[in-house]
Amino acid sequence: MAEKAWLIPLLPALSFFVILFFGKKMPKGGSESGIIAVGTSFVLAVIVAAQWIKDERIVDQHLTWWSNGKAHITIGQHVDGLTAMMFLVVTFVSLMVHIYSTGYMHGDVRFTYFFAALSLFTAAMLFMVMADNLLQLMIGWELVGLCSFMLIGHWFEEKNNSSAALKAFFTTKFGDIGLMLGTITLFFAAGQTFHIETINKLALEHGALSHGLVLTAAVLLFLGVMGKSAQVPLHIWLPDAMAGPTPVSALIHAATMVVAGVYLVARVYGVFWSGFSIGNGGLNWMAFIAGLTMVLTAALAFVQDDIKRVLAYSTVSQLGYMVAALSVGAWTAGVFHLFTHAFFKALLFLGSGSVIHAVHSNNMSEMGGLKKYMPQTYWTFVIGTLALAGIFPLAGFWSKDEILLGATKNGYPYIFVLGLVGAFMTACYMGRAVILTFHGEYRGHGHPHESPRSMTVPLLLLAVPSVLIGLINAPGVLKFAHWVRFEVPGVEFEPPEHKFAVPLAAFSFAVAVAGLAVAYWVFYLKTAPNKGAFARSPLRTVKHVLVEKYYLDWLFVTVVVGFIKGPLARAAYWVNQNVIDGVVNAVGVGAKLVGRFTYDVIDQKGVDGIVNGIGVSASETGGVLRLVQSGRVQQYALMLFAAVGLLAAALILFT
Amino acid sequence: MPITEYLLLSAFLFCTGIYGVLARRNGVLVLMSIELMLNAVNINLVAFSARLNDAAGQVFALFVIAIAAAEVGVGLAIVLLIYRNRVGVNLDEIDLMKG
Amino acid sequence: MSLTLAASSAPQNVAFGIIAVVMCVAALGVVTMKNIVHAALALVMVLAGVAAQYILLQAEFLGIVQVLIYIGAVIVLFLFGIMLTRHPMRKTGEYDNDQRILAGLVSLLIFGLLAYLLTDQFRGDKLHLGQPTQTSAIADSIFRTYVVGFEVVSMLLLAALVGAIVLARRD
């Protein structure tokens, strides 16, 4: 079956075309095609995963569809544990989102279009995770970026939405520059091939590639990761992307697309391991960025009123955790966190969607006390929160704990500390969110009610793995670490693994509980904080900075873009008009001058002078010689005789 | 007797005739100078005829005399015409062919 | 009348010398005299001298012909011409034109050349004058060897005659 793994992306792709051409005519507006396709893909993914667990055989095949000398451009598939895991995640979450959307997007003006885009996105994501070469990965990467753009701007009638879509697109595109350059670097470094296994092998072999080259490629690829997986400072697009419909946020901006960057690092790990010298500990560029991301964005989650934005910043923070894990060498931990996070974050987003659908508002200031109106939503949301905060024995606990373990054991204290701080903050802001949304008094104006079954069933279905899935990698079981591991055939390399440390686990658990307690204390017991005291304290400045999102948006929009639009554009225009056009004009004027000079001096005076001169001199000579003809015969006779005499004399003298 | 004396005499007459042709203004005088030249040639011819004992030289001289006579006749007729048209026979003044 | 000069040629040389000098002076007179009639008369003297030279060279027929035609007819023609073309009012003016000096130089040059050539070539050639040339020999020569030339000359004379009349008639 693994050889037929290419069917998994193919089915949603076919669904895309079916919905595009026939969707409007179908009874459910195209959604049934999407659900059937993704559902079937999910089944196939389960089969593939089962086969992998059984015989652990890596499938790496490709077809060459274009070649040019030494370079072969291929399309292929690489099926191993990581691929199977991603298949499962993507198809399952996508299926949940599809079902959810039939309820959420009901009556939407572009219902069919939405499902077509969802199918295309699923197909592209699956295509990407199946890739055996960097070019194919990049194609999938770009395609999911396109779908993200389409879906964020789904309600493009409002300017904010289309602006958010553009912001997402441009920011990730900026990162894609790095991806492209990194791919090119690796292509040439590996001897004109895009094949990932080959690249990993060469990167890990001592001395096969120069370290500087690998480091350059790693840094460039990481730029792509920063864009797509929203690392600081390119994270700015993700909170704004919440302008799209909530199912989109759940699928794309929580579970699947944003983890594409993490997946890239995990897949091409040999390059990153060698390039950033991860085994040496201390600090590397990737870890530095990830550490900042973990904490800074968590802080931002505290000052958001929009519930989706809280979750968005939470997602960015958790992406920071995943990248941090990979940057300290805890490969399995990072991938495992990706796996668990997909489930509970999707759950949280869909739950928030349910709330928004009921209250017709995103803002928590208009919510409150919804616990009694929407019990299913409430309890599933709580489960998601606990999983995210890292409460034993839910999923997030296991994965986050492994990250911290890896950080400290591999010699990255910086990440360890930041990870703990981040964990505290995560628990705290999520507690705030829950309390503000579901507890207290209802502050809104609508009539909140529980959501329809099409929306609550996926919530329940997602809650199950949020609780249980962590146990796959519990100590003693460790199945995940076994099934999903990083290996490159032909190279002796394994990312470091560590035994479960109880003291550390207990400590991180305590931190999470403390976070929740603080949230309870601040927001529940003191639901009306002392505004005066807060306003006068220095924390106000901190809050202001947070609200302004560290002035990053101002930096990018006003400073960077403004500079390009203003002075840089003007400078370029000046160069064009004066320098380039000046050169061209000067050439033209010069040619004209040369032409005029040639005409006036050379042609008119010179050449014509010569020609006329010949004529004039002939005529002048004639004029002079004419005078010889006086008409007088005797003169002619004289000349005749004189000539005869002289000639004769000459003859006599010289012969 | 040496022949060179006759030849020199002939040459002298001839060159005098040339001078006269070139230097004399009156048309009739020019014709007379031409006669001088012709006679010089005749002397030359006859001298050589005597030298070579060949009558051909004298025959030639006869022809020259005949031709000279004809030429004088025509020449004077022309001079007369000129005289009639211009009331003056100065060759200097006849420059209708002036270039 | 024939001068039989079989033995020595000294009288011949002397005669030639005297006649030659007279001829030369007369020739110079032709080209330099201011009076045109005087010039014509000088020409007569030259022509007479030429006839005498012919006789000295034993060409008696030619000498007679010379006198007859040249002195008899041509000079008369010249005199008539002079007479008919005199400008009544003008006095006998200058008969020499502006290029006298150049003409003199040219003629001197040519004389020099000719003299040099002739003496150089024929130095030492001697004339041996025997009997005078028989007129019959000349006649033979004309009417046999050179009869074509004779006819042509006749034609020429005719043409000249006709031409002269045509040119000179008053109409």
PDB file of C-alpha atoms in Angstrom, chain C:
ATOM      1  CA  MET C   1      73.877  78.005-121.357  1.00  0.00           C
ATOM      2  CA  SER C   2      75.663  75.668-119.170  1.00  0.00           C
ATOM      3  CA  LEU C   3      78.572  76.247-117.067  1.00  0.00           C
ATOM      4  CA  THR C   4      80.931  73.480-117.650  1.00  0.00           C
ATOM      5  CA  LEU C   5      82.849  73.211-114.513  1.00  0.00           C
ATOM      6  CA  ALA C   6      84.514  69.891-114.844  1.00  0.00           C
ATOM      7  CA  ALA C   7      87.862  70.466-113.337  1.00  0.00           C
ATOM      8  CA  SER C   8      87.566  72.762-110.323  1.00  0.00           C
ATOM      9  CA  SER C   9      84.690  74.088-108.387  1.00  0.00           C
ATOM     10  CA  ALA C  10      86.315  77.177-106.969  1.00  0.00           C
ATOM     11  CA  PRO C  11      84.357  79.569-109.179  1.00  0.00           C
ATOM     12  CA  GLN C  12      81.274  77.682-108.150  1.00  0.00           C
ATOM     13  CA  ASN C  13      81.979  78.230-104.505  1.00  0.00           C
ATOM     14  CA  VAL C  14      82.622  81.877-105.038  1.00  0.00           C
ATOM     15  CA  ALA C  15      79.495  82.320-107.077  1.00  0.00           C
ATOM     16  CA  PHE C  16      77.515  80.396-104.513  1.00  0.00           C
ATOM     17  CA  GLY C  17      78.951  82.514-101.767  1.00  0.00           C
ATOM     18  CA  ILE C  18      78.088  85.836-103.328  1.00  0.00           C
ATOM     19  CA  ILE C  19      74.595  84.766-104.297  1.00  0.00           C
ATOM     20  CA  ALA C  20      74.014  83.234-100.866  1.00  0.00           C
ATOM     21  CA  VAL C  21      74.961  86.430 -99.063  1.00  0.00           C
ATOM     22  CA  VAL C  22      72.708  88.490-101.267  1.00  0.00           C
ATOM     23  CA  MET C  23      69.880  86.050-100.675  1.00  0.00           C
ATOM     24  CA  CYS C  24      70.292  86.131 -96.955  1.00  0.00           C
ATOM     25  CA  VAL C  25      70.327  89.866 -96.738  1.00  0.00           C
ATOM     26  CA  ALA C  26      67.300  90.090 -98.987  1.00  0.00           C
ATOM     27  CA  ALA C  27      65.498  87.499 -96.887  1.00  0.00           C
ATOM     28  CA  LEU C  28      66.165  89.488 -93.766  1.00  0.00           C
ATOM     29  CA  GLY C  29      64.880  92.473 -95.600  1.00  0.00           C
ATOM     30  CA  VAL C  30      61.612  90.708 -96.371  1.00  0.00           C
ATOM     31  CA  VAL C  31      60.922  90.126 -92.756  1.00  0.00           C
ATOM     32  CA  THR C  32      62.105  93.382 -91.349  1.00  0.00           C
ATOM     33  CA  MET C  33      61.447  96.179 -93.866  1.00  0.00           C
ATOM     34  CA  LYS C  34      58.951  98.786 -92.852  1.00  0.00           C
ATOM     35  CA  ASN C  35      57.756  99.454 -96.344  1.00  0.00           C
ATOM     36  CA  ILE C  36      55.694  96.596 -97.672  1.00  0.00           C
ATOM     37  CA  VAL C  37      56.573  97.226-101.300  1.00  0.00           C
ATOM     38  CA  HIS C  38      60.208  97.254-100.411  1.00  0.00           C
ATOM     39  CA  ALA C  39      59.672  93.943 -98.737  1.00  0.00           C
ATOM     40  CA  ALA C  40      58.096  92.589-101.921  1.00  0.00           C
ATOM     41  CA  LEU C  41      61.035  93.740-103.945  1.00  0.00           C
ATOM     42  CA  ALA C  42      63.399  92.106-101.485  1.00  0.00           C
ATOM     43  CA  LEU C  43      61.448  88.915-102.021  1.00  0.00           C
ATOM     44  CA  VAL C  44      62.071  89.256-105.731  1.00  0.00           C
ATOM     45  CA  MET C  45      65.756  89.353-105.040  1.00  0.00           C
ATOM     46  CA  VAL C  46      65.528  86.222-102.930  1.00  0.00           C
ATOM     47  CA  LEU C  47      63.627  84.397-105.613  1.00  0.00           C
ATOM     48  CA  ALA C  48      66.134  85.439-108.263  1.00  0.00           C
ATOM     49  CA  GLY C  49      68.901  84.253-106.036  1.00  0.00           C
ATOM     50  CA  VAL C  50      67.163  80.894-105.688  1.00  0.00           C
ATOM     51  CA  ALA C  51      66.952  80.604-109.474  1.00  0.00           C
ATOM     52  CA  ALA C  52      70.664  81.304-109.718  1.00  0.00           C
ATOM     53  CA  GLN C  53      71.351  78.582-107.169  1.00  0.00           C
ATOM     54  CA  TYR C  54      69.310  76.147-109.191  1.00  0.00           C
ATOM     55  CA  ILE C  55      71.448  76.837-112.245  1.00  0.00           C
ATOM     56  CA  LEU C  56      74.551  76.463-110.144  1.00  0.00           C
ATOM     57  CA  LEU C  57      73.216  73.077-109.137  1.00  0.00           C
ATOM     58  CA  GLN C  58      72.800  72.096-112.774  1.00  0.00           C
ATOM     59  CA  ALA C  59      69.017  72.185-112.567  1.00  0.00           C
ATOM     60  CA  GLU C  60      68.478  74.431-115.506  1.00  0.00           C
ATOM     61  CA  PHE C  61      64.868  73.627-116.216  1.00  0.00           C
ATOM     62  CA  LEU C  62      63.962  74.298-112.674  1.00  0.00           C
ATOM     63  CA  GLY C  63      65.749  77.590-112.681  1.00  0.00           C
ATOM     64  CA  ILE C  64      63.815  78.744-115.698  1.00  0.00           C
ATOM     65  CA  VAL C  65      60.552  77.549-114.155  1.00  0.00           C
ATOM     66  CA  GLN C  66      61.428  79.358-110.964  1.00  0.00           C
ATOM     67  CA  VAL C  67      61.903  82.653-112.717  1.00  0.00           C
ATOM     68  CA  LEU C  68      58.815  82.195-114.829  1.00  0.00           C
ATOM     69  CA  ILE C  69      56.436  81.297-112.148  1.00  0.00           C
ATOM     70  CA  TYR C  70      57.683  82.821-109.019  1.00  0.00           C
ATOM     71  CA  ILE C  71      59.070  86.073-110.219  1.00  0.00           C
ATOM     72  CA  GLY C  72      56.742  86.281-113.165  1.00  0.00           C
ATOM     73  CA  ALA C  73      53.434  85.363-111.573  1.00  0.00           C
ATOM     74  CA  VAL C  74      53.642  85.125-107.831  1.00  0.00           C
ATOM     75  CA  ILE C  75      55.318  88.409-107.241  1.00  0.00           C
ATOM     76  CA  VAL C  76      52.811  90.068-109.499  1.00  0.00           C
ATOM     77  CA  LEU C  77      50.094  88.531-107.431  1.00  0.00           C
ATOM     78  CA  PHE C  78      51.707  89.830-104.301  1.00  0.00           C
ATOM     79  CA  LEU C  79      52.007  93.298-105.710  1.00  0.00           C
ATOM     80  CA  PHE C  80      48.402  93.233-106.712  1.00  0.00           C
ATOM     81  CA  GLY C  81      47.490  92.073-103.302  1.00  0.00           C
ATOM     82  CA  ILE C  82      49.482  94.808-101.633  1.00  0.00           C
ATOM     83  CA  MET C  83      47.891  97.327-103.805  1.00  0.00           C
ATOM     84  CA  LEU C  84      44.389  96.134-103.218  1.00  0.00           C
ATOM     85  CA  THR C  85      44.678  95.865 -99.504  1.00  0.00           C
ATOM     86  CA  ARG C  86      46.242  99.172 -98.674  1.00  0.00           C
ATOM     87  CA  HIS C  87      44.405 101.237 -96.222  1.00  0.00           C
ATOM     88  CA  PRO C  88      44.133 104.633 -97.827  1.00  0.00           C
ATOM     89  CA  MET C  89      44.241 106.685 -94.679  1.00  0.00           C
ATOM     90  CA  ARG C  90      46.701 104.725 -92.735  1.00  0.00           C
ATOM     91  CA  LYS C  91      50.276 105.349 -93.279  1.00  0.00           C
ATOM     92  CA  THR C  92      52.592 102.502 -93.697  1.00  0.00           C
ATOM     93  CA  GLY C  93      52.426 101.539 -90.080  1.00  0.00           C
ATOM     94  CA  GLU C  94      54.107  99.009 -88.040  1.00  0.00           C
ATOM     95  CA  TYR C  95      54.263  95.641 -89.734  1.00  0.00           C
ATOM     96  CA  ASP C  96      55.694  93.779 -86.796  1.00  0.00           C
ATOM     97  CA  ASN C  97      53.566  92.446 -83.978  1.00  0.00           C
ATOM     98  CA  ASP C  98      54.171  91.965 -80.298  1.00  0.00           C
ATOM     99  CA  GLN C  99      55.689  88.534 -80.322  1.00  0.00           C
ATOM    100  CA  ARG C 100      58.727  89.560 -82.306  1.00  0.00           C
ATOM    101  CA  ILE C 101      61.184  88.665 -79.616  1.00  0.00           C
ATOM    102  CA  LEU C 102      59.767  85.287 -78.895  1.00  0.00           C
ATOM    103  CA  ALA C 103      59.527  84.606 -82.622  1.00  0.00           C
ATOM    104  CA  GLY C 104      63.142  85.606 -83.028  1.00  0.00           C
ATOM    105  CA  LEU C 105      64.159  83.305 -80.243  1.00  0.00           C
ATOM    106  CA  VAL C 106      62.194  80.418 -81.635  1.00  0.00           C
ATOM    107  CA  SER C 107      63.593  80.852 -85.125  1.00  0.00           C
ATOM    108  CA  LEU C 108      67.096  81.121 -83.761  1.00  0.00           C
ATOM    109  CA  LEU C 109      66.532  77.961 -81.805  1.00  0.00           C
ATOM    110  CA  ILE C 110      65.317  76.121 -84.820  1.00  0.00           C
ATOM    111  CA  PHE C 111      68.131  77.422 -86.930  1.00  0.00           C
ATOM    112  CA  GLY C 112      70.591  76.319 -84.352  1.00  0.00           C
ATOM    113  CA  LEU C 113      69.080  72.878 -84.266  1.00  0.00           C
ATOM    114  CA  LEU C 114      68.954  72.504 -87.977  1.00  0.00           C
ATOM    115  CA  ALA C 115      72.483  73.767 -88.422  1.00  0.00           C
ATOM    116  CA  TYR C 116      73.819  71.414 -85.877  1.00  0.00           C
ATOM    117  CA  LEU C 117      71.945  68.474 -87.275  1.00  0.00           C
ATOM    118  CA  LEU C 118      72.831  69.095 -90.875  1.00  0.00           C
ATOM    119  CA  THR C 119      76.472  69.751 -90.332  1.00  0.00           C
ATOM    120  CA  ASP C 120      76.733  66.867 -88.040  1.00  0.00           C
ATOM    121  CA  GLN C 121      75.203  64.523 -90.526  1.00  0.00           C
ATOM    122  CA  PHE C 122      76.488  65.719 -93.825  1.00  0.00           C
ATOM    123  CA  ARG C 123      79.908  66.988 -92.995  1.00  0.00           C
ATOM    124  CA  GLY C 124      82.309  66.066 -95.626  1.00  0.00           C
ATOM    125  CA  ASP C 125      79.696  65.174 -98.240  1.00  0.00           C
ATOM    126  CA  LYS C 126      80.674  66.561-101.514  1.00  0.00           C
ATOM    127  CA  LEU C 127      78.624  67.500-104.461  1.00  0.00           C
ATOM    128  CA  HIS C 128      79.935  66.300-107.741  1.00  0.00           C
ATOM    129  CA  LEU C 129      78.326  68.374-110.370  1.00  0.00           C
ATOM    130  CA  GLY C 130      78.505  66.851-113.838  1.00  0.00           C
ATOM    131  CA  GLN C 131      76.329  67.586-116.767  1.00  0.00           C
ATOM    132  CA  PRO C 132      73.181  69.643-116.299  1.00  0.00           C
ATOM    133  CA  THR C 133      70.083  67.629-115.734  1.00  0.00           C
ATOM    134  CA  GLN C 134      68.282  66.766-118.911  1.00  0.00           C
ATOM    135  CA  THR C 135      64.819  68.126-119.101  1.00  0.00           C
ATOM    136  CA  SER C 136      63.733  64.913-120.717  1.00  0.00           C
ATOM    137  CA  ALA C 137      64.817  63.064-117.651  1.00  0.00           C
ATOM    138  CA  ILE C 138      62.580  65.278-115.553  1.00  0.00           C
ATOM    139  CA  ALA C 139      59.759  64.819-118.014  1.00  0.00           C
ATOM    140  CA  ASP C 140      60.188  61.104-117.881  1.00  0.00           C
ATOM    141  CA  SER C 141      60.140  61.165-114.195  1.00  0.00           C
ATOM    142  CA  ILE C 142      57.003  63.239-114.027  1.00  0.00           C
ATOM    143  CA  PHE C 143      54.982  61.350-116.548  1.00  0.00           C
ATOM    144  CA  ARG C 144      56.037  57.930-115.560  1.00  0.00           C
ATOM    145  CA  THR C 145      57.011  57.582-112.039  1.00  0.00           C
ATOM    146  CA  TYR C 146      55.134  60.433-110.515  1.00  0.00           C
ATOM    147  CA  VAL C 147      52.177  60.712-112.847  1.00  0.00           C
ATOM    148  CA  VAL C 148      49.689  60.335-110.018  1.00  0.00           C
ATOM    149  CA  GLY C 149      51.275  63.219-108.230  1.00  0.00           C
ATOM    150  CA  PHE C 150      51.165  65.228-111.386  1.00  0.00           C
ATOM    151  CA  GLU C 151      47.466  64.623-111.823  1.00  0.00           C
ATOM    152  CA  VAL C 152      46.789  65.498-108.214  1.00  0.00           C
ATOM    153  CA  VAL C 153      48.665  68.718-108.549  1.00  0.00           C
ATOM    154  CA  SER C 154      46.577  69.526-111.564  1.00  0.00           C
ATOM    155  CA  MET C 155      43.466  68.996-109.619  1.00  0.00           C
ATOM    156  CA  LEU C 156      44.861  71.116-106.862  1.00  0.00           C
ATOM    157  CA  LEU C 157      45.554  73.947-109.250  1.00  0.00           C
ATOM    158  CA  LEU C 158      42.071  73.757-110.572  1.00  0.00           C
ATOM    159  CA  ALA C 159      40.622  73.791-107.137  1.00  0.00           C
ATOM    160  CA  ALA C 160      42.772  76.683-106.126  1.00  0.00           C
ATOM    161  CA  LEU C 161      41.703  78.568-109.191  1.00  0.00           C
ATOM    162  CA  VAL C 162      38.048  77.997-108.595  1.00  0.00           C
ATOM    163  CA  GLY C 163      38.385  78.677-104.953  1.00  0.00           C
ATOM    164  CA  ALA C 164      40.186  81.911-105.427  1.00  0.00           C
ATOM    165  CA  ILE C 165      37.569  83.154-107.803  1.00  0.00           C
ATOM    166  CA  VAL C 166      34.744  82.128-105.498  1.00  0.00           C
ATOM    167  CA  LEU C 167      36.352  83.722-102.532  1.00  0.00           C
ATOM    168  CA  ALA C 168      37.295  86.938-104.142  1.00  0.00           C
ATOM    169  CA  ARG C 169      34.301  87.793-106.254  1.00  0.00           C
ATOM    170  CA  ARG C 170      32.356  90.741-105.311  1.00  0.00           C
ATOM    171  CA  ASP C 171      28.728  90.059-104.671  1.00  0.00           C
TER     172      ASP C 171
END
